[in-house]
Coordinates of C-alpha atoms in Angstrom, one line a residue:
Chain A
M1247 CA 81.8 86.5 81.4
F1248 CA 85.5 86.0 81.6
R1249 CA 85.6 90.1 82.5
W1250 CA 84.3 89.6 85.0
F1251 CA 84.3 85.6 86.2
I1252 CA 87.9 84.6 85.8
P1253 CA 89.0 88.0 88.5
T1254 CA 86.1 87.3 91.1
A1255 CA 87.5 83.3 91.3
I1256 CA 90.7 84.4 91.7
A1257 CA 90.1 86.8 94.5
V1258 CA 87.4 84.4 96.0
V1259 CA 89.9 81.8 96.5
C1260 CA 92.7 84.0 97.6
G1261 CA 91.0 85.5 100.2
F1262 CA 89.5 82.5 101.3
L1263 CA 92.7 81.1 101.6
V1264 CA 95.0 83.5 103.1
L1265 CA 91.9 84.6 105.6
L1266 CA 91.9 80.5 105.9
G1267 CA 96.1 80.7 106.2
Y1268 CA 95.3 83.9 109.7
L1269 CA 92.9 81.6 111.3
L1270 CA 93.2 78.2 111.5
P1271 CA 96.6 76.9 112.6
V1272 CA 97.7 74.6 110.0
P1273 CA 101.2 75.0 108.4
I1274 CA 100.7 74.7 104.8
L1275 CA 97.6 77.2 105.0
A1276 CA 99.7 79.7 106.8
S1277 CA 102.6 78.9 103.9
I1278 CA 100.5 79.5 101.1
R1279 CA 98.9 82.7 103.4
V1280 CA 103.0 83.7 102.9
D1281 CA 103.0 82.9 99.2
L1282 CA 100.2 84.4 97.9
V1283 CA 100.1 87.7 100.5
R1284 CA 103.7 88.3 98.6
W1285 CA 102.8 87.5 95.1
A1286 CA 100.5 90.6 96.2
T1287 CA 103.1 92.7 96.8
V1288 CA 104.8 91.5 93.1
L1289 CA 101.4 92.7 91.4
G1290 CA 101.8 96.3 93.7
A1291 CA 104.9 96.8 91.7
F1292 CA 103.9 96.7 89.1
A1293 CA 100.8 98.5 90.0
L1294 CA 103.2 101.1 91.0
L1295 CA 104.7 101.2 86.9
L1296 CA 100.8 101.8 86.0
A1297 CA 100.8 103.5 88.6
Y1298 CA 104.3 105.9 87.8
G1299 CA 102.9 105.7 83.6
S1300 CA 100.2 107.9 84.5
V1301 CA 102.4 110.9 85.8
L1302 CA 104.1 110.6 83.1
R1303 CA 101.4 110.7 80.3
V1304 CA 99.2 113.0 82.4
H1305 CA 102.8 115.6 82.9
L1306 CA 104.7 114.4 79.7
P1307 CA 102.9 116.5 77.3
R1308 CA 102.6 119.4 79.6
I1309 CA 106.0 119.7 79.5
F1310 CA 106.5 120.9 75.5
Q1311 CA 102.7 123.0 75.5
K1312 CA 104.8 126.3 75.2
Q1313 CA 101.8 128.4 77.0
S1314 CA 100.9 125.6 80.3
R1315 CA 101.2 127.3 83.6
H1316 CA 102.8 123.6 84.8
R1317 CA 105.2 123.7 82.7
V1318 CA 108.1 124.3 85.3
A1319 CA 106.8 121.8 87.0
S1320 CA 105.8 119.6 85.2
S1321 CA 109.4 119.5 83.8
L1322 CA 110.8 119.5 87.6
L1323 CA 108.5 115.7 88.5
I1324 CA 109.8 114.3 85.1
G1325 CA 113.5 115.0 85.3
S1326 CA 113.6 113.7 89.7
A1327 CA 111.7 110.9 88.4
V1328 CA 114.4 110.1 85.8
V1329 CA 116.9 111.1 87.9
S1330 CA 115.5 109.1 90.7
L1331 CA 115.5 106.2 88.8
L1332 CA 119.1 106.1 87.4
L1333 CA 120.7 106.3 90.5
V1334 CA 118.2 103.5 91.8
L1335 CA 118.9 101.5 89.2
T1336 CA 123.0 102.3 88.9
Q1337 CA 123.6 102.2 92.8
G1338 CA 120.2 100.6 94.6
P1339 CA 118.1 101.6 97.0
G1340 CA 121.2 102.0 99.7
G1341 CA 123.2 104.0 97.6
A1342 CA 125.2 107.2 99.0
L1343 CA 123.1 109.1 96.7
V1344 CA 120.0 108.2 97.6
Q1345 CA 120.6 107.9 101.3
A1346 CA 121.4 111.6 101.0
I1347 CA 118.7 112.9 98.2
V1348 CA 116.2 110.9 100.8
K1349 CA 117.7 112.2 104.4
S1350 CA 118.6 116.1 102.6
V1351 CA 115.6 116.5 100.6
L1352 CA 112.5 114.0 101.3
I1353 CA 112.3 113.1 104.8
P1354 CA 113.3 117.5 105.1
G1355 CA 110.6 118.6 102.9
E1356 CA 108.3 115.9 104.8
S1357 CA 109.1 117.4 107.9
A1358 CA 108.2 121.0 107.1
L1359 CA 104.9 119.9 105.5
L1360 CA 104.2 118.3 109.2
A1361 CA 105.0 121.8 110.9
L1362 CA 102.5 123.2 108.5
T1363 CA 99.9 120.5 108.9
A1364 CA 100.0 122.5 112.4
V1365 CA 99.5 126.1 110.8
T1366 CA 96.5 124.9 108.7
L1367 CA 94.5 122.8 112.4
V1368 CA 95.3 126.2 114.0
L1369 CA 93.8 127.4 111.5
S1370 CA 90.2 125.7 110.9
G1371 CA 89.3 125.6 114.5
M1372 CA 89.9 129.3 114.4
R1373 CA 87.3 128.8 111.7
L1374 CA 85.6 126.9 113.5
L1375 CA 84.7 129.0 116.0
R1376 CA 83.8 131.8 113.5
T1377 CA 81.7 129.9 111.0
R1378 CA 79.8 127.6 112.8
R1379 CA 78.5 128.8 116.3
H1380 CA 77.2 125.6 118.4
I1381 CA 77.9 123.5 121.2
N1382 CA 79.7 120.8 119.3
S1383 CA 82.1 123.0 118.4
A1384 CA 82.7 125.0 121.3
V1385 CA 82.9 121.3 123.0
F1386 CA 85.1 120.0 121.2
I1387 CA 87.3 123.7 121.1
A1388 CA 87.1 123.6 124.6
V1389 CA 88.9 120.0 124.8
T1390 CA 91.3 120.6 122.3
A1391 CA 92.6 123.6 124.2
L1392 CA 92.2 121.5 127.4
Y1393 CA 94.5 118.7 126.1
L1394 CA 97.1 121.7 124.5
F1395 CA 97.1 122.9 128.4
I1396 CA 97.8 119.7 130.3
A1397 CA 100.2 118.8 126.8
V1398 CA 102.4 121.9 128.1
P1399 CA 102.2 121.6 132.6
I1400 CA 102.8 125.2 133.2
A1401 CA 101.8 124.8 136.6
F1402 CA 99.3 122.7 138.8
P1403 CA 100.9 119.6 137.6
R1404 CA 98.9 117.7 140.0
V1405 CA 95.4 118.7 139.1
L1406 CA 96.2 118.8 136.1
E1407 CA 97.9 115.3 136.0
V1408 CA 94.0 114.1 137.5
I1409 CA 92.3 116.0 134.4
L1410 CA 93.8 114.4 132.6
Q1411 CA 93.3 110.8 133.4
F1412 CA 89.6 112.1 133.4
V1413 CA 90.3 113.1 129.6
D1414 CA 91.9 109.9 128.3
A1415 CA 89.5 107.5 130.1
A1416 CA 86.6 109.3 128.4
A1417 CA 88.6 109.8 125.2
T1418 CA 90.0 106.4 125.1
G1419 CA 86.7 105.1 125.3
G1420 CA 85.2 107.0 122.5
M1421 CA 88.1 105.9 120.5
R1422 CA 87.2 102.1 120.9
G1423 CA 83.5 102.7 120.8
L1424 CA 85.0 104.4 116.5
L1425 CA 87.6 101.3 116.3
L1426 CA 85.1 98.3 117.2
G1427 CA 82.3 100.1 114.8
V1428 CA 85.3 100.5 112.2
V1429 CA 86.1 96.8 112.7
L1430 CA 83.5 95.2 112.2
G1431 CA 82.3 97.9 108.9
I1432 CA 85.9 95.8 107.4
V1433 CA 85.2 92.8 108.3
M1434 CA 82.1 92.5 106.5
T1435 CA 83.6 94.8 103.0
G1436 CA 86.3 92.0 102.9
L1437 CA 84.0 89.1 103.2
R1438 CA 81.5 90.1 100.9
I1439 CA 84.6 90.5 98.5
I1440 CA 85.5 87.0 99.6
L1441 CA 82.7 85.9 98.9
G1442 CA 81.8 87.3 95.3
I1443 CA 79.4 89.7 96.3
D1444 CA 80.3 92.2 96.2
R1445 CA 83.9 92.7 93.0
P1446 CA 85.2 96.1 93.0
H1447 CA 88.3 94.6 91.1
S1448 CA 85.9 94.0 88.0
G1449 CA 83.9 96.4 87.9
G1450 CA 80.6 94.6 90.1
Chain B
M1207 CA 95.4 80.4 119.5
S1208 CA 91.9 81.7 121.6
S1209 CA 91.9 85.0 119.5
Q1210 CA 92.0 83.2 116.7
L1211 CA 89.2 81.6 117.3
A1212 CA 87.3 84.2 118.5
A1213 CA 88.1 85.5 115.1
L1214 CA 87.3 82.5 112.9
A1215 CA 83.7 82.1 116.0
L1216 CA 82.7 86.0 114.2
V1217 CA 83.8 85.6 110.8
L1218 CA 81.4 82.4 110.3
I1219 CA 78.4 84.4 112.3
G1220 CA 79.2 87.3 109.9
T1221 CA 78.5 84.7 106.5
V1222 CA 75.6 83.4 108.4
A1223 CA 74.1 87.1 109.2
L1224 CA 75.3 88.5 105.2
T1225 CA 73.4 85.2 104.1
V1226 CA 70.2 84.6 106.1
Y1227 CA 69.7 88.6 106.1
G1228 CA 70.5 89.4 102.5
M1229 CA 67.8 86.5 101.3
G1230 CA 65.2 87.8 104.0
L1231 CA 66.0 91.1 102.3
R1232 CA 66.1 90.2 98.4
R1233 CA 62.5 89.4 99.1
K1234 CA 61.2 92.7 100.9
K1235 CA 62.8 95.4 98.2
P1236 CA 64.9 97.8 100.4
R1237 CA 65.6 100.7 100.6
G1238 CA 68.6 102.3 101.5
G1239 CA 67.9 105.9 102.4
G1240 CA 68.7 107.9 105.6
L1241 CA 71.5 105.4 106.8
A1242 CA 74.4 108.1 105.8
P1243 CA 73.2 111.2 104.7
A1244 CA 76.0 112.3 103.4
F1245 CA 76.9 110.1 101.2
G1246 CA 73.4 111.4 99.6
G1247 CA 73.9 114.2 99.5
L1248 CA 77.0 114.0 96.7
A1249 CA 75.3 113.0 93.6
N1250 CA 73.1 116.4 94.1
E1251 CA 77.0 118.2 93.1
V1252 CA 77.1 116.6 90.3
G1253 CA 74.3 118.4 88.4
R1254 CA 75.6 121.8 91.3
V1255 CA 79.4 122.0 89.6
A1256 CA 78.0 121.2 86.5
E1257 CA 75.4 124.1 86.1
E1258 CA 78.8 126.3 87.7
G1259 CA 81.0 124.8 85.0
A1260 CA 83.8 124.0 87.4
T1261 CA 84.6 120.0 88.9
I1262 CA 84.4 118.1 91.3
H1263 CA 88.2 116.6 93.3
V1264 CA 88.1 114.0 94.7
A1265 CA 90.7 112.6 98.0
L1266 CA 90.6 109.6 98.2
G1267 CA 94.1 109.0 100.2
S1268 CA 96.4 107.2 100.4
G1269 CA 95.3 103.7 101.8
G1270 CA 95.8 101.2 99.6
L1271 CA 94.7 97.8 99.0
L1272 CA 98.4 96.3 100.5
D1273 CA 97.8 97.4 104.0
E1274 CA 95.1 97.7 106.6
N1275 CA 93.3 100.2 104.4
G1276 CA 92.4 98.7 101.7
L1277 CA 89.0 97.2 102.9
T1278 CA 88.5 101.2 104.2
S1279 CA 89.4 102.8 100.5
I1280 CA 87.0 100.3 98.7
A1281 CA 84.4 101.0 101.6
A1282 CA 84.9 105.2 100.3
L1283 CA 85.2 104.3 96.7
Q1284 CA 81.1 102.1 97.1
G1285 CA 79.2 104.9 98.9
L1286 CA 80.8 107.2 95.6
S1287 CA 79.2 104.8 93.2
A1288 CA 76.2 107.5 92.2
L1289 CA 78.5 110.3 92.5
T1290 CA 80.8 109.0 89.9
E1291 CA 78.3 107.6 87.0
L1292 CA 76.4 109.9 86.9
S1293 CA 79.4 112.5 86.5
A1294 CA 79.9 109.6 83.5
A1295 CA 76.0 110.5 82.0
Y1296 CA 76.7 114.5 82.3
E1297 CA 79.9 114.1 81.1
T1298 CA 81.0 116.0 83.7
P1299 CA 83.9 113.2 85.0
P1300 CA 84.8 114.3 88.4
S1301 CA 88.8 114.4 89.1
I1302 CA 90.3 111.7 91.3
T1303 CA 93.8 111.6 93.3
T1304 CA 94.6 108.8 95.2
G1305 CA 98.1 108.3 97.1
D1306 CA 98.5 104.6 96.2
P1307 CA 98.8 102.8 93.7
T1308 CA 96.6 99.6 93.9
L1309 CA 94.1 102.6 94.8
F1310 CA 94.9 104.4 91.3
L1311 CA 93.7 101.3 89.5
I1312 CA 91.0 100.6 91.9
A1313 CA 89.4 104.0 90.9
D1314 CA 90.2 104.0 87.5
N1315 CA 88.1 100.6 86.8
Q1316 CA 85.5 102.2 89.1
L1317 CA 85.7 105.3 86.7
R1318 CA 86.2 103.5 84.0
D1319 CA 83.1 100.8 84.1
A1320 CA 81.1 104.0 84.9
Y1321 CA 81.1 105.2 81.1
A1322 CA 81.5 101.3 79.7
R1323 CA 77.5 100.6 81.5
L1324 CA 76.0 103.8 79.8
G1325 CA 78.2 102.7 76.5
N1326 CA 80.3 105.8 76.5
L1327 CA 83.3 104.4 76.9
R1328 CA 84.5 106.4 73.6
N1329 CA 84.6 109.9 76.5
Y1330 CA 86.4 108.3 79.1
K1331 CA 89.6 110.0 79.4
S1332 CA 92.1 108.3 81.1
G1333 CA 93.9 111.0 82.9
L1334 CA 90.6 111.9 85.5
V1335 CA 92.6 109.5 88.1
R1336 CA 95.8 110.2 89.1
Y1337 CA 98.8 108.7 91.0
T1338 CA 100.4 112.2 93.2
A1339 CA 102.7 111.2 95.9
P1340 CA 103.5 107.9 97.5
S1341 CA 103.6 109.5 101.2
P1342 CA 100.6 110.1 102.9
M1343 CA 102.0 113.7 103.6
L1344 CA 103.4 114.7 99.6
Y1345 CA 99.8 113.3 98.3
A1346 CA 98.0 115.7 100.8
A1347 CA 100.5 118.6 99.6
M1348 CA 100.5 117.7 95.7
A1349 CA 96.8 117.1 96.1
A1350 CA 95.4 120.5 97.5
T1351 CA 97.8 122.1 94.8
L1352 CA 94.5 121.0 92.5
C1353 CA 92.2 123.1 93.7
F1354 CA 95.0 126.3 92.6
D1355 CA 95.4 124.4 89.0
E1356 CA 91.5 123.7 88.1
P1357 CA 87.8 125.4 88.0
V1358 CA 87.1 123.0 91.5
G1359 CA 83.3 123.6 92.8
T1360 CA 83.6 120.5 95.5
T1361 CA 85.7 118.2 97.3
I1362 CA 85.7 115.2 99.0
I1363 CA 87.9 114.2 101.5
L1364 CA 87.6 110.2 101.2
G1365 CA 88.9 107.6 102.9
A1366 CA 92.0 106.7 104.4
F1367 CA 93.1 110.2 106.3
D1368 CA 95.1 110.8 109.6
Q1369 CA 96.3 115.6 110.1
E1370 CA 97.5 115.7 106.1
A1371 CA 93.6 116.2 106.1
S1372 CA 94.1 119.8 107.2
L1373 CA 95.9 120.7 103.7
L1374 CA 93.3 119.3 101.9
T1375 CA 89.9 121.3 103.2
S1376 CA 92.6 124.4 103.5
A1377 CA 93.0 125.3 100.3
A1378 CA 89.2 123.8 99.8
V1379 CA 88.1 126.6 102.0
T1380 CA 90.8 129.2 101.2
K1381 CA 89.0 128.7 97.1
G1382 CA 85.6 128.7 99.0
E1383 CA 84.9 125.5 97.5
K1384 CA 81.9 123.4 99.3
L1385 CA 84.0 120.3 101.7
F1386 CA 82.4 116.7 102.3
G1387 CA 84.5 114.0 103.5
G1388 CA 85.1 111.8 105.9
A1389 CA 87.7 109.4 107.8
T1390 CA 87.4 106.7 109.8
S1391 CA 90.8 107.5 112.3
A1392 CA 89.6 109.8 115.8
V1393 CA 92.9 111.7 113.8
G1394 CA 91.3 112.1 110.5
L1395 CA 87.7 112.9 112.0
A1396 CA 88.9 115.7 114.3
T1397 CA 91.1 117.4 111.4
L1398 CA 88.4 117.9 109.1
Y1399 CA 85.8 118.2 111.2
S1400 CA 86.5 121.4 112.0
D1401 CA 86.0 123.1 108.3
I1402 CA 83.4 119.9 107.2
G1403 CA 79.7 120.4 108.7
E1404 CA 78.4 117.5 110.7
D1405 CA 76.2 117.0 107.3
Q1406 CA 78.3 116.5 105.5
L1407 CA 81.0 114.2 107.4
V1408 CA 80.9 110.9 107.1
V1409 CA 82.0 109.2 110.7
G1410 CA 83.9 106.1 111.2
E1411 CA 81.6 102.9 110.7
K1412 CA 79.2 105.1 108.6
M1413 CA 82.2 105.3 106.2
F1414 CA 80.7 101.6 105.7
A1415 CA 77.0 101.7 105.0
G1416 CA 78.0 104.1 102.0
G1417 CA 77.4 101.7 99.7
A1418 CA 74.2 101.1 101.1
E1419 CA 73.0 104.6 101.4
V1420 CA 73.8 105.5 97.5
T1421 CA 72.5 102.2 95.9
G1422 CA 70.6 100.0 97.9
R1423 CA 71.6 96.8 96.9
S1424 CA 70.2 94.5 99.4
A1425 CA 73.6 93.1 100.1
F1426 CA 74.9 95.9 101.1
L1427 CA 71.6 95.9 103.1
A1428 CA 72.3 92.7 104.7
S1429 CA 76.0 93.7 105.5
L1430 CA 74.6 96.2 107.6
S1431 CA 72.3 94.6 109.2
A1432 CA 74.8 91.5 110.1
E1433 CA 77.4 94.3 111.4
D1434 CA 74.7 95.2 113.9
L1435 CA 74.2 91.3 115.4
L1436 CA 78.0 91.4 115.7
R1437 CA 78.1 94.9 117.3
W1438 CA 76.0 93.4 120.2
L1439 CA 77.4 89.9 120.2
V1440 CA 81.4 92.2 121.0
V1441 CA 79.0 94.4 123.6
A1442 CA 77.7 90.9 125.1
G1443 CA 81.5 89.4 124.9
I1444 CA 82.3 92.5 126.4
L1445 CA 80.3 92.9 129.7
V1446 CA 80.3 88.9 130.3
A1447 CA 84.5 89.3 130.1
A1448 CA 83.7 92.2 132.6
C1449 CA 81.5 90.3 135.2
A1450 CA 83.8 87.9 135.2
S1451 CA 86.9 89.6 135.4
L1452 CA 84.7 91.1 139.1
A1453 CA 84.1 87.9 140.0
G1454 CA 88.0 86.7 139.8
L1455 CA 87.5 84.0 137.6
G1456 CA 89.4 83.4 133.9
G1457 CA 92.2 85.5 135.2

C-alpha cells in the first residue's frame, strides 16, 4: 500500500495545488505554487545526480575491461565529467575556464551536430523519393522544395511572396490543428495523473 | 484573467467528462484496438528481434517532467507499456535512452515494475535505461551510437523530438533496422516522416492514445472520449468567436 499510496497522495495534492495556483487569482495559492515548483526543481537536481550515477555505472567497468571496444570513449567521458565537476566546484558555473570550455567545445560541437542534421535531412528526403513512391511522399517533397525555393528568392520575388502567403496560411492552419489535439491530449493526461487514475511515478 | 477562467472551465469540463465516461465504460468492457495502430505493432517487435538475437532501442527524447514536454514523454511511455511487459516476460529487455534525468527515473521505474509484476525482479539489470546527454542534439548523437555499439534490430523514436531525430533515423536506416516513431511537434514529425512508414508513425495527438491502444483500460478510453468532447467545445468556441468578430462584436 505504501509503495503506491504515499507517492500518489503527494502527486495528487501537489498537482491540485499547482493547478489551482495557475488558474485561480488567489495570492496564497500562487505562492504555494511557486514553492512547490521550486521544490520540484531541487528534486530534479537529485534526479540529475542519479542519472550521472547511472552513466558512471555503465562506463566505469568498461575502462577496466581489457578487450572492451569502448575503453577510450568511456575513459574520455569519465575524464571530462570529473574535470567539469572539479571546475564547477572550484570556479562555479560562471568561472573563466568553465565558460571557455562551454564557448570553445560545447557550443561549436552542438553547432556542428545541428549542421549535420541538414545533411541527414536532405539524405532522408532523397531516400523517401526512392523507397516510398506515393502521392503523400510527392506532396511532402514538393512542399519542402517550394519552401526552400521561397526562402531564397532568387527570381520573381512578387510571385513568390503571394505563394508564400498561401503556403503560410495552409501551414499555420495545419500546425494549429496539430497543436490543438496535442494540447487536449496533454490536458487529459495531466488530469488523469492529478486525479490519481494514472500513476507513472509508482508503476500504476 | 479571461484566459485563466477559460482554462479553468476546460479543466472542470474535462474532469466531469472523464468521470462520467469512465463510469460508463467500466460497465461495458471496453476494447482499445484501432485507436493508434502504430502502438499495436510495437509489441510484435519483441518476438521478432528475439528470434534475430537482437534488441530494441527505445529513444524517448529530452522531454523531462519539469518542462512542457513532460506529459508527452509520459504518454509515450504508456504506449510502450505492452512492449516493456512483453520484453520482461521474454527476457529480451529493450535499451532505453533518455536525454533528461527525470525521464530517466520514470523509464527505469516502468521497466523495473514490468519485471516486478512478473516476479522476475532478480533478472532486472539497472543499465538498461540510460541517460545519455543533457541537450537534445547531444542526446540524439549519443543515442545514435547505440545502433553501432549493440545488435539493435528495431529502433523506436517516441516522445518530444525536433530535427535532432534525423540523427537517430539516419543511424538506424544505415544499419538496416526497422523503425517506429512519433512526435508531437511539426518539426519532429516532418523529420520522422521521410524515414518512417505511415503505418509505423504516431502523429501528434495519437501519442496520447497509445495507453488506450495497448492496455484497453477504461480510464484511458474515457480520457480519449473526454478529449473528443473538449475538441468539439473548442471548435464551437472558435466558430462563435469568428462569427462574433465578423459581426463586429467583442472588439
